[in-house]
PDB file of C-alpha atoms and ligand atoms in Angstrom:
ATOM      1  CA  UNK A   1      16.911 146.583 111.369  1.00 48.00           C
ATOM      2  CA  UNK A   2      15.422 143.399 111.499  1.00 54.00           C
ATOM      3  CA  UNK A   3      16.814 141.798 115.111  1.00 61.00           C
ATOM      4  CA  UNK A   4      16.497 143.265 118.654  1.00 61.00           C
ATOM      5  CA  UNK A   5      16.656 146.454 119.891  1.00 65.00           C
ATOM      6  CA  UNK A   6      18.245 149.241 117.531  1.00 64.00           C
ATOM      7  CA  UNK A   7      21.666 150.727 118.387  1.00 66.00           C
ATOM      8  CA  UNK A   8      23.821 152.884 117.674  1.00 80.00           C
ATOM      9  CA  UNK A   9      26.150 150.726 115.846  1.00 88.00           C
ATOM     10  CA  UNK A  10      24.077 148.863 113.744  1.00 92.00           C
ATOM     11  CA  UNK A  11      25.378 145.621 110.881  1.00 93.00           C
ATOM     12  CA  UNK A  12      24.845 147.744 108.462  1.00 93.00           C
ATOM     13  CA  UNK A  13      27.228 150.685 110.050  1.00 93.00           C
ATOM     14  CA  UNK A  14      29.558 147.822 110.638  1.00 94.00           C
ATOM     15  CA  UNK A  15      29.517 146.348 106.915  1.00 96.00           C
ATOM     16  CA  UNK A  16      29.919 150.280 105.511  1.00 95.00           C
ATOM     17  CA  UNK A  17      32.699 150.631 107.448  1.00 96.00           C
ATOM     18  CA  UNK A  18      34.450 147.510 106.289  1.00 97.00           C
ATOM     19  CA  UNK A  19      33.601 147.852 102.615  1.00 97.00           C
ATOM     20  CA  UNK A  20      34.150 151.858 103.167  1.00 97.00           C
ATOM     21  CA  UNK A  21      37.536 150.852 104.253  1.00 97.00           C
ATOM     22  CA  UNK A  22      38.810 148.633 102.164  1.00 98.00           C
ATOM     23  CA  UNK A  23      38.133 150.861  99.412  1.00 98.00           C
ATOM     24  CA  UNK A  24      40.216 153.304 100.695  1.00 98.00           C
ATOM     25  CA  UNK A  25      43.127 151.303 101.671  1.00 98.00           C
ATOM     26  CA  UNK A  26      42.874 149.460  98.058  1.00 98.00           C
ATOM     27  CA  UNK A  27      43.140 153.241  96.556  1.00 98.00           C
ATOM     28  CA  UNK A  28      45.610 154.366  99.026  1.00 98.00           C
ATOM     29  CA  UNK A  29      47.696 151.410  98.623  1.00 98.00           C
ATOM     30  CA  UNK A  30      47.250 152.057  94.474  1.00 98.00           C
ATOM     31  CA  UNK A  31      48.097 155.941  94.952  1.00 98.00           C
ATOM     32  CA  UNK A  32      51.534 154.580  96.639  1.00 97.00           C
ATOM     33  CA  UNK A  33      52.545 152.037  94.234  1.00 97.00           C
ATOM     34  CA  UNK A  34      51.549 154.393  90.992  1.00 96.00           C
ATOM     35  CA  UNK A  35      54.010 156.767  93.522  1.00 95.00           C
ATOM     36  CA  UNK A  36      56.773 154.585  93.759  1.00 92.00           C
ATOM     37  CA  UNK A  37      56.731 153.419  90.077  1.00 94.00           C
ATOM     38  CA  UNK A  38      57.007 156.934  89.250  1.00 94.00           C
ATOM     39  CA  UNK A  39      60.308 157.122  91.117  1.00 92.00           C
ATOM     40  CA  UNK A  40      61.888 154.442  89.505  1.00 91.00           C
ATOM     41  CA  UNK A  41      63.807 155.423  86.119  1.00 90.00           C
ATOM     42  CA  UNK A  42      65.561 158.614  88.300  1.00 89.00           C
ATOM     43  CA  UNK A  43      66.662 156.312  90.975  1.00 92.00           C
ATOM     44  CA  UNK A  44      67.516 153.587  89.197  1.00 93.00           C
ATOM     45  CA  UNK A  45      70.700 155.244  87.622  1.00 93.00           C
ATOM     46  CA  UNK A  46      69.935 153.021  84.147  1.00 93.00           C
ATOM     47  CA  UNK A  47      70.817 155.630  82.395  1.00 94.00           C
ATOM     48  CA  UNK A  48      73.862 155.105  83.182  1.00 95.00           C
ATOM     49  CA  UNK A  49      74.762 151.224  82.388  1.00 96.00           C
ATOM     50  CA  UNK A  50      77.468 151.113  79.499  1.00 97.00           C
ATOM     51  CA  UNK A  51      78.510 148.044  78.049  1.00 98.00           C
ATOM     52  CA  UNK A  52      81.509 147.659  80.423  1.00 98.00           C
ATOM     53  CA  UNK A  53      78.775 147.427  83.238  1.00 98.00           C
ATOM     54  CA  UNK A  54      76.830 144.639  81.493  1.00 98.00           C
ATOM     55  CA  UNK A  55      80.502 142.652  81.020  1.00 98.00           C
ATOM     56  CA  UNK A  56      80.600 143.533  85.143  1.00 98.00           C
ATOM     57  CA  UNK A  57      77.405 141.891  85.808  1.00 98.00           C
ATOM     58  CA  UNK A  58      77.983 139.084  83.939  1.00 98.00           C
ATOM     59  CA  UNK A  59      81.542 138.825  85.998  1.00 98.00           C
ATOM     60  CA  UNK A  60      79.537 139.081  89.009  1.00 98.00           C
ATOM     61  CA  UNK A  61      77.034 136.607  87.898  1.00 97.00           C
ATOM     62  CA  UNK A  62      79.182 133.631  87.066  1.00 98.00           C
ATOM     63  CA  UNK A  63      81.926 134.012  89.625  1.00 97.00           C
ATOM     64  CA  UNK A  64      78.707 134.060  91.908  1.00 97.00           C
ATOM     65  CA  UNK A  65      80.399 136.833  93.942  1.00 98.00           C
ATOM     66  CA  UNK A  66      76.510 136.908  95.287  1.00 97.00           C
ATOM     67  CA  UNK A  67      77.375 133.282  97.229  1.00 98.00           C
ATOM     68  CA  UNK A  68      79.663 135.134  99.693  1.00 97.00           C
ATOM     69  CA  UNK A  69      78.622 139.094  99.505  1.00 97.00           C
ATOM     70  CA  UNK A  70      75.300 140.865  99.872  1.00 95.00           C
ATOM     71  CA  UNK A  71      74.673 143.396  97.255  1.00 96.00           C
ATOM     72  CA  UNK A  72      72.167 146.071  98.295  1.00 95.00           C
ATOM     73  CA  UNK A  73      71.305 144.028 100.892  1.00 93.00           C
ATOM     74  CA  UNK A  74      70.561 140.690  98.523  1.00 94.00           C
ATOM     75  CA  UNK A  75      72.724 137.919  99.132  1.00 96.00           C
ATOM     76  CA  UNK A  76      75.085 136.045 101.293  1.00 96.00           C
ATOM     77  CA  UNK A  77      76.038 137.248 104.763  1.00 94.00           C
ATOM     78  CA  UNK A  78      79.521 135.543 104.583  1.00 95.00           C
ATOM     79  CA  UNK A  79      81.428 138.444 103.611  1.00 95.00           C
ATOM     80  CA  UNK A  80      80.894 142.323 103.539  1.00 94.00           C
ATOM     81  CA  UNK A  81      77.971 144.448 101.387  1.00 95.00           C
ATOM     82  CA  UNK A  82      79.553 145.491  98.251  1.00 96.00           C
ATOM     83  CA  UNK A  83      76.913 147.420  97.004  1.00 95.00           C
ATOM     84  CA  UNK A  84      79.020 150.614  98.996  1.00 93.00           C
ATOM     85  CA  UNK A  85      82.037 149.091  98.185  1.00 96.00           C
ATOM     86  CA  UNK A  86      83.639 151.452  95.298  1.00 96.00           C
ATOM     87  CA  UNK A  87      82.736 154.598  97.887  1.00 94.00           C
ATOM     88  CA  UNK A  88      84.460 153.004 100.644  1.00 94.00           C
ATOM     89  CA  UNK A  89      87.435 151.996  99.083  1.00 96.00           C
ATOM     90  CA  UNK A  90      87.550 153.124  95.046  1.00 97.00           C
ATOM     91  CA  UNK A  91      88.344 150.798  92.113  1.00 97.00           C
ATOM     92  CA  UNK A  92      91.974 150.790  92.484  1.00 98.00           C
ATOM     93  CA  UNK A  93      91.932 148.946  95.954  1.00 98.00           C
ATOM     94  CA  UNK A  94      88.909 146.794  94.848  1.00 98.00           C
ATOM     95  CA  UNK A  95      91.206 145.511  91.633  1.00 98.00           C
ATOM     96  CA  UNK A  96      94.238 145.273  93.800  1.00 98.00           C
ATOM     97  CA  UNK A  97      92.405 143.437  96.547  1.00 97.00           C
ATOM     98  CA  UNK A  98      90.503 140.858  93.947  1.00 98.00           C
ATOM     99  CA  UNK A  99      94.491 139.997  92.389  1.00 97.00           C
ATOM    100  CA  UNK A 100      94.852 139.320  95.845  1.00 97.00           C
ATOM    101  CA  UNK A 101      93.186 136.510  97.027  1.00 97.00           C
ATOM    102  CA  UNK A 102      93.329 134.457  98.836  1.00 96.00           C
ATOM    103  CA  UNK A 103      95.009 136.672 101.818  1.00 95.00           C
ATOM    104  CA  UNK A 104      95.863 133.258 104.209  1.00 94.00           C
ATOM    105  CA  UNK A 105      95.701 135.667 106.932  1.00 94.00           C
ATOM    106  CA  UNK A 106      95.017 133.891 109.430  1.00 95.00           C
ATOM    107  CA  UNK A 107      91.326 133.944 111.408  1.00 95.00           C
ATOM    108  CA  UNK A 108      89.986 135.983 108.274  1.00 95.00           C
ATOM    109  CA  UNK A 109      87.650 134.378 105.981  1.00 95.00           C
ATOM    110  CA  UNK A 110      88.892 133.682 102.735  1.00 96.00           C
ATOM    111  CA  UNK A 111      88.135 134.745  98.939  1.00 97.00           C
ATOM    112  CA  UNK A 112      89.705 132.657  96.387  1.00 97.00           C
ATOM    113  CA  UNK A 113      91.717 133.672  93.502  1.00 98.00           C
ATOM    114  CA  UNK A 114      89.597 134.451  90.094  1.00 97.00           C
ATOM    115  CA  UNK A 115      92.521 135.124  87.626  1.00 97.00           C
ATOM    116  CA  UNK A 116      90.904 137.734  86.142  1.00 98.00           C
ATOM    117  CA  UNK A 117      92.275 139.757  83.251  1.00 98.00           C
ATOM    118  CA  UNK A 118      92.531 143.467  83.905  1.00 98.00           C
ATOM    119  CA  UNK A 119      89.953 144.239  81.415  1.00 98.00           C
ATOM    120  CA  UNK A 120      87.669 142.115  83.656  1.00 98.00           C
ATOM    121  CA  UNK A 121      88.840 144.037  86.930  1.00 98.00           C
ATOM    122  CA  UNK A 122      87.883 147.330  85.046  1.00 98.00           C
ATOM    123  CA  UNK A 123      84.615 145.848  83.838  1.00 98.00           C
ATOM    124  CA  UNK A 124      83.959 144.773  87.697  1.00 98.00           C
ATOM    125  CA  UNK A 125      85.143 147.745  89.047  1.00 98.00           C
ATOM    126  CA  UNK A 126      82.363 149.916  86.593  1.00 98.00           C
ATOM    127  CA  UNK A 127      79.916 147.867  87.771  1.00 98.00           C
ATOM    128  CA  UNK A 128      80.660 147.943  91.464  1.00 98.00           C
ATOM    129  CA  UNK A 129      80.487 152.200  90.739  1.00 98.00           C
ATOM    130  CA  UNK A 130      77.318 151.728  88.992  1.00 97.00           C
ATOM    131  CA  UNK A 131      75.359 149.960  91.882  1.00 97.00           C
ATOM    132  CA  UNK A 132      76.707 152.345  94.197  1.00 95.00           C
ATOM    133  CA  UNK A 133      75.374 155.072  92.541  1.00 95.00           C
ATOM    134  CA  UNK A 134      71.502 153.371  92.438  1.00 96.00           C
ATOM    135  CA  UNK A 135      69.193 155.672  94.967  1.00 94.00           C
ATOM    136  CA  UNK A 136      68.610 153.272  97.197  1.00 92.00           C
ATOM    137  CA  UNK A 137      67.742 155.667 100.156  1.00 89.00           C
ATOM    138  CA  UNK A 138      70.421 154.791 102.091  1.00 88.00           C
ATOM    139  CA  UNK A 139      69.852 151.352 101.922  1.00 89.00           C
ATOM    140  CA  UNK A 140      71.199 148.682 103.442  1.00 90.00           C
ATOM    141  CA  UNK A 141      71.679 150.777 106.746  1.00 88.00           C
ATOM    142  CA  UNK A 142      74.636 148.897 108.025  1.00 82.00           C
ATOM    143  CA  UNK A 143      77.674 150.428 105.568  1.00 77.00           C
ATOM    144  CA  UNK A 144      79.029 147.027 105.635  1.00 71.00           C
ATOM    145  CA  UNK A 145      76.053 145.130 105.419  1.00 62.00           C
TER     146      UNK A 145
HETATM  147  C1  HEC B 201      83.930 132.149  98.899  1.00 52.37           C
HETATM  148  C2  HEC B 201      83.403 133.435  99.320  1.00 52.37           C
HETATM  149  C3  HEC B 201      83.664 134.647  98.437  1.00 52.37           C
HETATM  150  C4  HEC B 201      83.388 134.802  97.097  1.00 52.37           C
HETATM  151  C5  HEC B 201      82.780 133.804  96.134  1.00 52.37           C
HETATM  152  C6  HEC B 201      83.753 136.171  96.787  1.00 52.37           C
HETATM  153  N1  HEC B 201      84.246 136.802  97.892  1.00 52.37           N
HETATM  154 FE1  HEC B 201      84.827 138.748  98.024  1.00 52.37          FE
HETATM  155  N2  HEC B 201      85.304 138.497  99.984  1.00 52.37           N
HETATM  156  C7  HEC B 201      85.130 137.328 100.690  1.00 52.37           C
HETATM  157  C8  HEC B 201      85.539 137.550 102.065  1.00 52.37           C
HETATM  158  C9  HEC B 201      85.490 136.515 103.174  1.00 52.37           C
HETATM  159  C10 HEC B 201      85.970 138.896 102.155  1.00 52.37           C
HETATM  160  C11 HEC B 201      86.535 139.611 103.394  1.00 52.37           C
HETATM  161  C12 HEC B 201      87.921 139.089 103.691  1.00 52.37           C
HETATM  162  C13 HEC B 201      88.635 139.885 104.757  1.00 52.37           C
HETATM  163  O1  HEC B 201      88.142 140.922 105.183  1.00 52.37           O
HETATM  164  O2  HEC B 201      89.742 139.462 105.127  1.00 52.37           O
HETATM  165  C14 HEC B 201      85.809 139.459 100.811  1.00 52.37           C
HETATM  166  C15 HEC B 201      86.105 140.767 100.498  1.00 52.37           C
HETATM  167  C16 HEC B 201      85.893 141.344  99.268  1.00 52.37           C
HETATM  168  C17 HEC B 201      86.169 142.722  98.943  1.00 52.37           C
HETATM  169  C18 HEC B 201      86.708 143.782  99.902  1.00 52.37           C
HETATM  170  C19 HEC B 201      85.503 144.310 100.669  1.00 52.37           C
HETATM  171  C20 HEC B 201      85.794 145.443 101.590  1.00 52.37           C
HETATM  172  O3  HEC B 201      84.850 145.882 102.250  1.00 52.37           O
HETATM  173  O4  HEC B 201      86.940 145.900 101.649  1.00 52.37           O
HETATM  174  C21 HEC B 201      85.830 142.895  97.631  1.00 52.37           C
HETATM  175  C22 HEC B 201      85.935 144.184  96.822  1.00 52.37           C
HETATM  176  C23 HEC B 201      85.350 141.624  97.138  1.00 52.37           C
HETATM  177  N3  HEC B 201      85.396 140.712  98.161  1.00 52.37           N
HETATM  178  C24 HEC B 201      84.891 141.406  95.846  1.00 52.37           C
HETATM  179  C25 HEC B 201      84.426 140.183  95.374  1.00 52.37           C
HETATM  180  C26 HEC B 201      83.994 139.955  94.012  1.00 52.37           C
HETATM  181  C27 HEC B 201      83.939 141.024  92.934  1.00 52.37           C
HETATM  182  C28 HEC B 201      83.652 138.645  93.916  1.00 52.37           C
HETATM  183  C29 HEC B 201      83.224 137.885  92.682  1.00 52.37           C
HETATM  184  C30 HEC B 201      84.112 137.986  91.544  1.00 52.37           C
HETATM  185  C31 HEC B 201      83.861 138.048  95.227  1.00 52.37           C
HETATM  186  N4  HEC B 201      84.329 139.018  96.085  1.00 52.37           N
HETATM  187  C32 HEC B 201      83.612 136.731  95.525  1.00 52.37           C
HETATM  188  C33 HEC B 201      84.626 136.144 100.227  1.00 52.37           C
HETATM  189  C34 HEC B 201      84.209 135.899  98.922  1.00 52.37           C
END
């Protein structure tokens, strides 16, 4: 080496290291995504999105349900994670709680009235089932977000 005394731990042990290192992380880091990608179409459930559950999302989408609730974790924190919501309570409750609104109870939040027809309900309802059926390793943790 061209400066000072040698030692053990030279530049040039130092510079392998770092360029040693970041190759392996950059492969390891590669070996996990390539992983995960892998996993995707048999957790994703997309086999199993019917028309009805496109007519959901769209429901979902422009009633911006997503303003209030968190689904899967993504969303509003006003009101409870829905993404669990057809396993906690099943589609009947979730129609006859949606005709529902707004409770007035009083010191509850409130979620207003959508007049929606029942083939809208059923449409909602199949995609509420759908999302809860996504592998999503258990997430969010909290059951009601
Ligand atoms: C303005 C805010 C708001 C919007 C928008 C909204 N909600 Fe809600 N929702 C609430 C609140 C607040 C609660 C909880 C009320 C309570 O517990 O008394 C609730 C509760 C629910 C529940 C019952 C949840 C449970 O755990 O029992 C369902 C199902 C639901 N909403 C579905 C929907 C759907 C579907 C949409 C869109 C079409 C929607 N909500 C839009 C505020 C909203």
């Amino acid at each position: 080496m061209s400066q000072g005394k040698p030692s053990g731990f030279t530049k040039q042990a130092a510079r392998n290291i770092f360029y040693g290192g970041s190759v392996f992380f950059a492969l390891l880091f590669a070996a996990i995504v390539f992983d995960s990608e892998h996993k995707i179409p048999e957790r994703s459930n997309a086999q199993n999105i019917t028309e009805s559950v496109v007519r959901g999302k769209k429901i979902w989408e422009t009633r911006n349900c997503i303003g209030c609730h968190t689904l899967l974790g993504e969303g509003a924190y006003f009101a409870p994670e829905l993404g669990n919501v057809y396993k906690r309570r099943g589609g009947e409750f979730i129609k006859a709680w949606i005709k529902g609104q707004p409770t007035g109870a009083p010191g509850r939040r409130q979620m207003p009235q959508f007049d929606l027809n029942d083939q809208q309900l059923n449409d909602l309802v199949d995609f509420l089932k759908w999302t809860g059926e996504i592998n999503t390793e258990k997430w969010p943790p909290n059951i009601e977000g």
